[in-house]
Short mmCIF file of N, CA and C in Angstrom, two decimals:
data_model
loop_
_atom_site.label_atom_id
_atom_site.label_comp_id
_atom_site.label_asym_id
_atom_site.label_seq_id
_atom_site.Cartn_x
_atom_site.Cartn_y
_atom_site.Cartn_z
N UNK A 1 -1.06 8.46 -1.15
CA UNK A 1 -1.38 8.07 -2.53
C UNK A 1 -1.37 9.30 -3.42
N UNK A 2 -0.60 9.25 -4.47
CA UNK A 2 -0.50 10.37 -5.40
C UNK A 2 -1.75 10.41 -6.29
N UNK A 3 -2.42 11.52 -6.27
CA UNK A 3 -3.63 11.66 -7.07
C UNK A 3 -3.27 11.99 -8.52
N UNK A 4 -3.87 11.26 -9.44
CA UNK A 4 -3.68 11.53 -10.86
C UNK A 4 -4.13 12.95 -11.19
N UNK A 5 -5.05 13.48 -10.40
CA UNK A 5 -5.59 14.81 -10.66
C UNK A 5 -4.49 15.87 -10.57
N UNK A 6 -3.41 15.55 -9.83
CA UNK A 6 -2.31 16.51 -9.68
C UNK A 6 -1.68 16.89 -11.02
N UNK A 7 -1.76 15.99 -12.01
CA UNK A 7 -1.11 16.27 -13.30
C UNK A 7 -1.75 17.46 -14.01
N UNK A 8 -2.96 17.84 -13.61
CA UNK A 8 -3.62 19.00 -14.22
C UNK A 8 -3.13 20.31 -13.62
N UNK A 9 -2.71 20.24 -12.36
CA UNK A 9 -2.33 21.45 -11.63
C UNK A 9 -0.99 21.98 -12.13
N UNK A 10 -0.96 23.26 -12.44
CA UNK A 10 0.27 23.87 -12.92
C UNK A 10 0.00 24.85 -14.03
N UNK A 11 1.06 25.22 -14.73
CA UNK A 11 0.96 26.24 -15.78
C UNK A 11 0.96 25.60 -17.16
N UNK A 12 0.10 26.13 -18.02
CA UNK A 12 -0.08 25.61 -19.37
C UNK A 12 -0.04 26.75 -20.37
N UNK A 13 0.61 26.50 -21.51
CA UNK A 13 0.66 27.50 -22.57
C UNK A 13 -0.46 27.20 -23.57
N UNK A 14 -1.33 28.18 -23.79
CA UNK A 14 -2.43 27.99 -24.74
C UNK A 14 -1.97 28.42 -26.13
N UNK A 15 -2.46 27.71 -27.12
CA UNK A 15 -2.05 27.94 -28.52
C UNK A 15 -3.28 28.37 -29.33
N UNK A 16 -3.10 29.39 -30.14
CA UNK A 16 -4.18 29.88 -31.00
C UNK A 16 -4.47 28.85 -32.09
N UNK A 17 -5.75 28.45 -32.22
CA UNK A 17 -6.16 27.45 -33.23
C UNK A 17 -5.79 27.90 -34.63
N UNK A 18 -5.98 29.18 -34.92
CA UNK A 18 -5.82 29.68 -36.28
C UNK A 18 -4.37 29.95 -36.66
N UNK A 19 -3.62 30.55 -35.74
CA UNK A 19 -2.25 30.96 -36.09
C UNK A 19 -1.19 29.96 -35.63
N UNK A 20 -1.54 29.10 -34.65
CA UNK A 20 -0.55 28.18 -34.11
C UNK A 20 0.43 28.85 -33.15
N UNK A 21 0.20 30.14 -32.86
CA UNK A 21 1.08 30.88 -31.96
C UNK A 21 0.60 30.77 -30.52
N UNK A 22 1.55 30.89 -29.60
CA UNK A 22 1.21 30.88 -28.18
C UNK A 22 0.34 32.11 -27.87
N UNK A 23 -0.73 31.90 -27.11
CA UNK A 23 -1.67 32.96 -26.80
C UNK A 23 -1.55 33.44 -25.36
N UNK A 24 -1.44 32.49 -24.45
CA UNK A 24 -1.43 32.86 -23.04
C UNK A 24 -0.84 31.75 -22.18
N UNK A 25 -0.64 32.10 -20.91
CA UNK A 25 -0.29 31.10 -19.90
C UNK A 25 -1.47 31.05 -18.94
N UNK A 26 -1.99 29.83 -18.73
CA UNK A 26 -3.10 29.62 -17.81
C UNK A 26 -2.60 28.72 -16.69
N UNK A 27 -2.87 29.12 -15.46
CA UNK A 27 -2.51 28.28 -14.32
C UNK A 27 -3.75 27.57 -13.80
N UNK A 28 -3.68 26.25 -13.75
CA UNK A 28 -4.78 25.45 -13.20
C UNK A 28 -4.45 25.15 -11.74
N UNK A 29 -5.43 25.39 -10.88
CA UNK A 29 -5.23 25.15 -9.45
C UNK A 29 -6.48 24.53 -8.85
N UNK A 30 -6.30 23.93 -7.68
CA UNK A 30 -7.40 23.26 -7.00
C UNK A 30 -7.85 24.13 -5.84
N UNK A 31 -9.15 24.27 -5.71
CA UNK A 31 -9.73 25.01 -4.60
C UNK A 31 -10.88 24.16 -4.08
N UNK A 32 -10.77 23.70 -2.83
CA UNK A 32 -11.74 22.74 -2.33
C UNK A 32 -11.60 21.47 -3.13
N UNK A 33 -12.70 20.96 -3.68
CA UNK A 33 -12.59 19.74 -4.50
C UNK A 33 -12.82 20.05 -5.98
N UNK A 34 -12.69 21.31 -6.35
CA UNK A 34 -12.86 21.70 -7.76
C UNK A 34 -11.60 22.36 -8.29
N UNK A 35 -11.52 22.42 -9.61
CA UNK A 35 -10.34 22.98 -10.27
C UNK A 35 -10.73 24.22 -11.08
N UNK A 36 -9.80 25.16 -11.09
CA UNK A 36 -10.00 26.44 -11.75
C UNK A 36 -8.77 26.78 -12.58
N UNK A 37 -8.95 27.67 -13.53
CA UNK A 37 -7.82 28.11 -14.34
C UNK A 37 -7.86 29.61 -14.50
N UNK A 38 -6.69 30.22 -14.32
CA UNK A 38 -6.56 31.68 -14.32
C UNK A 38 -5.51 32.08 -15.36
N UNK A 39 -5.80 33.16 -16.10
CA UNK A 39 -4.86 33.68 -17.09
C UNK A 39 -3.76 34.45 -16.36
N UNK A 40 -2.51 33.96 -16.46
CA UNK A 40 -1.39 34.61 -15.80
C UNK A 40 -0.71 35.62 -16.71
N UNK A 41 -0.68 35.28 -18.01
CA UNK A 41 0.10 36.07 -18.94
C UNK A 41 -0.54 35.99 -20.31
N UNK A 42 -0.43 37.08 -21.08
CA UNK A 42 -0.91 37.09 -22.46
C UNK A 42 0.27 37.39 -23.37
N UNK A 43 0.34 36.68 -24.48
CA UNK A 43 1.36 36.97 -25.48
C UNK A 43 0.69 37.80 -26.56
N UNK A 44 1.06 39.07 -26.67
CA UNK A 44 0.41 40.00 -27.59
C UNK A 44 1.43 40.60 -28.53
N UNK A 45 1.01 40.79 -29.77
CA UNK A 45 1.87 41.47 -30.74
C UNK A 45 1.95 42.95 -30.39
N UNK A 46 2.97 43.64 -30.91
CA UNK A 46 3.15 45.06 -30.60
C UNK A 46 1.96 45.91 -31.06
N UNK A 47 1.23 45.41 -32.06
CA UNK A 47 0.08 46.16 -32.59
C UNK A 47 -1.22 45.81 -31.86
N UNK A 48 -1.15 44.92 -30.87
CA UNK A 48 -2.36 44.50 -30.15
C UNK A 48 -2.44 45.18 -28.80
N UNK A 49 -3.66 45.32 -28.29
CA UNK A 49 -3.88 45.85 -26.95
C UNK A 49 -3.15 44.93 -25.97
N UNK A 50 -2.25 45.50 -25.18
CA UNK A 50 -1.43 44.69 -24.27
C UNK A 50 -2.21 44.21 -23.04
N UNK A 51 -3.28 44.92 -22.70
CA UNK A 51 -4.07 44.52 -21.54
C UNK A 51 -5.56 44.56 -21.90
N UNK A 52 -5.99 43.62 -22.76
CA UNK A 52 -7.38 43.66 -23.23
C UNK A 52 -8.38 43.37 -22.10
N UNK A 53 -9.59 43.86 -22.27
CA UNK A 53 -10.67 43.55 -21.33
C UNK A 53 -11.70 42.69 -22.06
N UNK A 54 -12.52 41.99 -21.29
CA UNK A 54 -13.53 41.11 -21.87
C UNK A 54 -14.76 41.91 -22.26
N UNK A 55 -14.67 42.55 -23.43
CA UNK A 55 -15.79 43.35 -23.96
C UNK A 55 -16.95 42.46 -24.36
N UNK A 56 -16.63 41.23 -24.82
CA UNK A 56 -17.65 40.35 -25.36
C UNK A 56 -18.36 39.51 -24.30
N UNK A 57 -17.84 39.55 -23.06
CA UNK A 57 -18.49 38.78 -21.98
C UNK A 57 -19.92 39.28 -21.79
N UNK A 58 -20.79 38.39 -21.33
CA UNK A 58 -22.17 38.76 -21.03
C UNK A 58 -22.17 39.85 -19.96
N UNK A 59 -23.08 40.80 -20.08
CA UNK A 59 -23.11 41.92 -19.13
C UNK A 59 -23.38 41.48 -17.70
N UNK A 60 -24.09 40.35 -17.52
CA UNK A 60 -24.37 39.88 -16.16
C UNK A 60 -23.26 38.97 -15.61
N UNK A 61 -22.20 38.77 -16.41
CA UNK A 61 -21.04 37.99 -15.97
C UNK A 61 -20.12 38.94 -15.21
N UNK A 62 -19.64 38.51 -14.05
CA UNK A 62 -18.75 39.34 -13.23
C UNK A 62 -17.47 39.72 -13.98
N UNK A 63 -17.15 38.98 -15.03
CA UNK A 63 -15.91 39.22 -15.78
C UNK A 63 -16.09 40.27 -16.88
N UNK A 64 -17.34 40.73 -17.08
CA UNK A 64 -17.62 41.71 -18.12
C UNK A 64 -16.79 42.97 -17.92
N UNK A 65 -16.10 43.39 -18.99
CA UNK A 65 -15.25 44.59 -18.99
C UNK A 65 -14.11 44.54 -17.97
N UNK A 66 -13.71 43.32 -17.57
CA UNK A 66 -12.57 43.15 -16.67
C UNK A 66 -11.36 42.73 -17.52
N UNK A 67 -10.14 43.03 -17.02
CA UNK A 67 -8.94 42.61 -17.77
C UNK A 67 -8.89 41.09 -17.90
N UNK A 68 -8.48 40.63 -19.08
CA UNK A 68 -8.35 39.19 -19.32
C UNK A 68 -7.20 38.63 -18.49
N UNK A 69 -6.12 39.41 -18.36
CA UNK A 69 -5.00 38.97 -17.54
C UNK A 69 -5.46 38.95 -16.08
N UNK A 70 -5.29 37.80 -15.43
CA UNK A 70 -5.75 37.64 -14.05
C UNK A 70 -7.14 37.05 -13.96
N UNK A 71 -7.81 36.89 -15.10
CA UNK A 71 -9.19 36.39 -15.13
C UNK A 71 -9.24 34.89 -14.94
N UNK A 72 -10.21 34.42 -14.16
CA UNK A 72 -10.46 32.99 -14.02
C UNK A 72 -11.37 32.59 -15.18
N UNK A 73 -10.80 31.82 -16.13
CA UNK A 73 -11.56 31.43 -17.33
C UNK A 73 -12.07 30.00 -17.24
N UNK A 74 -11.55 29.25 -16.28
CA UNK A 74 -11.93 27.85 -16.10
C UNK A 74 -12.54 27.72 -14.72
N UNK A 75 -13.77 27.20 -14.64
CA UNK A 75 -14.45 27.17 -13.35
C UNK A 75 -15.12 25.83 -13.06
N UNK A 76 -15.10 25.46 -11.78
CA UNK A 76 -15.89 24.34 -11.26
C UNK A 76 -15.64 23.00 -11.94
N UNK A 77 -14.39 22.77 -12.36
CA UNK A 77 -14.05 21.49 -12.97
C UNK A 77 -13.92 20.44 -11.85
N UNK A 78 -14.40 19.23 -12.13
CA UNK A 78 -14.32 18.14 -11.16
C UNK A 78 -13.51 17.00 -11.74
N UNK A 79 -12.71 16.37 -10.88
CA UNK A 79 -11.88 15.26 -11.33
C UNK A 79 -12.70 13.97 -11.36
N UNK A 80 -12.62 13.27 -12.48
CA UNK A 80 -13.26 11.97 -12.64
C UNK A 80 -12.15 10.92 -12.65
N UNK A 81 -12.01 10.19 -11.55
CA UNK A 81 -10.90 9.25 -11.39
C UNK A 81 -10.99 8.10 -12.39
N UNK A 82 -12.19 7.69 -12.75
CA UNK A 82 -12.38 6.58 -13.68
C UNK A 82 -11.84 6.95 -15.06
N UNK A 83 -12.21 8.14 -15.54
CA UNK A 83 -11.79 8.57 -16.88
C UNK A 83 -10.50 9.38 -16.88
N UNK A 84 -10.01 9.72 -15.67
CA UNK A 84 -8.82 10.57 -15.54
C UNK A 84 -9.00 11.89 -16.30
N UNK A 85 -10.17 12.50 -16.10
CA UNK A 85 -10.47 13.77 -16.75
C UNK A 85 -10.91 14.80 -15.72
N UNK A 86 -10.83 16.05 -16.10
CA UNK A 86 -11.52 17.12 -15.39
C UNK A 86 -12.74 17.42 -16.24
N UNK A 87 -13.90 17.49 -15.62
CA UNK A 87 -15.12 17.73 -16.40
C UNK A 87 -16.18 18.41 -15.56
N UNK A 88 -17.34 18.62 -16.18
CA UNK A 88 -18.51 19.23 -15.54
C UNK A 88 -18.31 20.68 -15.13
N UNK A 89 -17.30 21.33 -15.71
CA UNK A 89 -17.10 22.74 -15.43
C UNK A 89 -17.34 23.57 -16.68
N UNK A 90 -16.94 24.82 -16.61
CA UNK A 90 -17.15 25.76 -17.73
C UNK A 90 -15.83 26.42 -18.07
N UNK A 91 -15.68 26.75 -19.36
CA UNK A 91 -14.53 27.52 -19.80
C UNK A 91 -15.03 28.72 -20.60
N UNK A 92 -14.40 29.85 -20.35
CA UNK A 92 -14.75 31.09 -21.04
C UNK A 92 -13.71 31.37 -22.11
N UNK A 93 -14.16 31.73 -23.31
CA UNK A 93 -13.26 32.23 -24.34
C UNK A 93 -13.41 33.75 -24.30
N UNK A 94 -12.42 34.45 -23.69
CA UNK A 94 -12.55 35.90 -23.53
C UNK A 94 -12.63 36.66 -24.86
N UNK A 95 -12.18 36.03 -25.95
CA UNK A 95 -12.21 36.71 -27.24
C UNK A 95 -13.62 36.87 -27.77
N UNK A 96 -14.48 35.85 -27.54
CA UNK A 96 -15.85 35.97 -28.04
C UNK A 96 -16.88 36.06 -26.92
N UNK A 97 -16.41 35.96 -25.66
CA UNK A 97 -17.31 36.08 -24.52
C UNK A 97 -18.19 34.86 -24.29
N UNK A 98 -17.95 33.80 -25.07
CA UNK A 98 -18.78 32.60 -24.94
C UNK A 98 -18.24 31.69 -23.83
N UNK A 99 -19.17 31.07 -23.10
CA UNK A 99 -18.83 30.10 -22.07
C UNK A 99 -19.27 28.72 -22.56
N UNK A 100 -18.36 27.76 -22.44
CA UNK A 100 -18.62 26.41 -22.94
C UNK A 100 -18.53 25.40 -21.81
N UNK A 101 -19.28 24.29 -21.96
CA UNK A 101 -19.05 23.14 -21.09
C UNK A 101 -17.67 22.63 -21.44
N UNK A 102 -16.96 22.10 -20.45
CA UNK A 102 -15.56 21.78 -20.69
C UNK A 102 -15.18 20.41 -20.13
N UNK A 103 -14.25 19.77 -20.84
CA UNK A 103 -13.66 18.51 -20.40
C UNK A 103 -12.19 18.57 -20.76
N UNK A 104 -11.33 18.08 -19.87
CA UNK A 104 -9.89 18.11 -20.11
C UNK A 104 -9.26 16.78 -19.75
N UNK A 105 -8.23 16.44 -20.50
CA UNK A 105 -7.45 15.25 -20.15
C UNK A 105 -6.03 15.45 -20.64
N UNK A 106 -5.09 14.80 -19.94
CA UNK A 106 -3.69 14.88 -20.32
C UNK A 106 -3.39 13.70 -21.23
N UNK A 107 -2.87 14.02 -22.43
CA UNK A 107 -2.55 12.97 -23.40
C UNK A 107 -1.25 12.28 -23.06
N UNK A 108 -0.96 11.22 -23.79
CA UNK A 108 0.29 10.48 -23.57
C UNK A 108 1.50 11.34 -23.86
N UNK A 109 1.31 12.39 -24.68
CA UNK A 109 2.40 13.31 -25.01
C UNK A 109 2.66 14.33 -23.90
N UNK A 110 1.82 14.29 -22.84
CA UNK A 110 1.99 15.22 -21.73
C UNK A 110 1.28 16.55 -21.96
N UNK A 111 0.66 16.71 -23.13
CA UNK A 111 -0.09 17.94 -23.41
C UNK A 111 -1.50 17.82 -22.83
N UNK A 112 -2.09 18.96 -22.55
CA UNK A 112 -3.44 19.00 -22.00
C UNK A 112 -4.43 19.20 -23.14
N UNK A 113 -5.37 18.27 -23.26
CA UNK A 113 -6.44 18.41 -24.25
C UNK A 113 -7.60 19.12 -23.58
N UNK A 114 -8.01 20.23 -24.16
CA UNK A 114 -9.07 21.05 -23.59
C UNK A 114 -10.21 21.09 -24.60
N UNK A 115 -11.35 20.52 -24.22
CA UNK A 115 -12.48 20.44 -25.15
C UNK A 115 -13.63 21.28 -24.63
N UNK A 116 -14.08 22.20 -25.47
CA UNK A 116 -15.25 23.02 -25.15
C UNK A 116 -16.43 22.55 -25.98
N UNK A 117 -17.59 22.41 -25.32
CA UNK A 117 -18.78 21.87 -25.98
C UNK A 117 -19.90 22.91 -26.04
N UNK A 118 -20.62 22.91 -27.16
CA UNK A 118 -21.91 23.57 -27.24
C UNK A 118 -22.83 22.55 -27.89
N UNK A 119 -23.82 22.08 -27.14
CA UNK A 119 -24.71 21.00 -27.61
C UNK A 119 -23.85 19.84 -28.10
N UNK A 120 -23.98 19.46 -29.40
CA UNK A 120 -23.21 18.32 -29.91
C UNK A 120 -21.93 18.75 -30.61
N UNK A 121 -21.69 20.05 -30.65
CA UNK A 121 -20.50 20.55 -31.33
C UNK A 121 -19.40 20.77 -30.31
N UNK A 122 -18.18 20.50 -30.69
CA UNK A 122 -17.08 20.75 -29.77
C UNK A 122 -15.82 21.11 -30.53
N UNK A 123 -14.91 21.70 -29.80
CA UNK A 123 -13.61 22.05 -30.34
C UNK A 123 -12.58 21.64 -29.29
N UNK A 124 -11.51 21.03 -29.71
CA UNK A 124 -10.47 20.61 -28.78
C UNK A 124 -9.18 21.36 -29.09
N UNK A 125 -8.61 21.95 -28.05
CA UNK A 125 -7.32 22.61 -28.17
C UNK A 125 -6.29 21.80 -27.40
N UNK A 126 -5.03 21.96 -27.78
CA UNK A 126 -3.96 21.37 -26.98
C UNK A 126 -3.21 22.48 -26.29
N UNK A 127 -3.07 22.35 -24.98
CA UNK A 127 -2.27 23.28 -24.18
C UNK A 127 -0.98 22.55 -23.82
N UNK A 128 0.13 23.27 -23.85
CA UNK A 128 1.43 22.66 -23.61
C UNK A 128 1.91 22.97 -22.21
N UNK A 129 2.60 21.99 -21.57
CA UNK A 129 3.13 22.28 -20.23
C UNK A 129 4.05 23.48 -20.31
N UNK A 130 4.00 24.35 -19.31
CA UNK A 130 4.80 25.55 -19.31
C UNK A 130 5.71 25.58 -18.09
N UNK A 131 6.99 25.74 -18.34
CA UNK A 131 7.96 25.67 -17.23
C UNK A 131 8.54 27.05 -16.89
N UNK A 132 7.98 28.11 -17.47
CA UNK A 132 8.55 29.44 -17.30
C UNK A 132 8.44 30.01 -15.92
#
């Protein structure tokens, strides 16, 4: 039986909310019964640090002052077969060092909707399938 959860596994291109430009490639993978996401590649302008580190991460976070490239930013996501979502995990925004509760689902357009929550506030990004 093909698991719907498989549609999350693979490479996704993240898009900057403000500029609409591609920001990174994140690979989502399954480990045990949970899902994780790792930054494979960063798209940086010539005037930007090509290998930034997570300066804004909490000092007690293992990712503090580590390179963003190669960093696991999505952790402990669980597949909910009823809702066809990945949820109950955390996502890190390396730019501001904030960790959010996270929920993801694949839309009818094939794009990945990634929602980060803080209390009742949330922001949803669309990540695009990446075939590179």
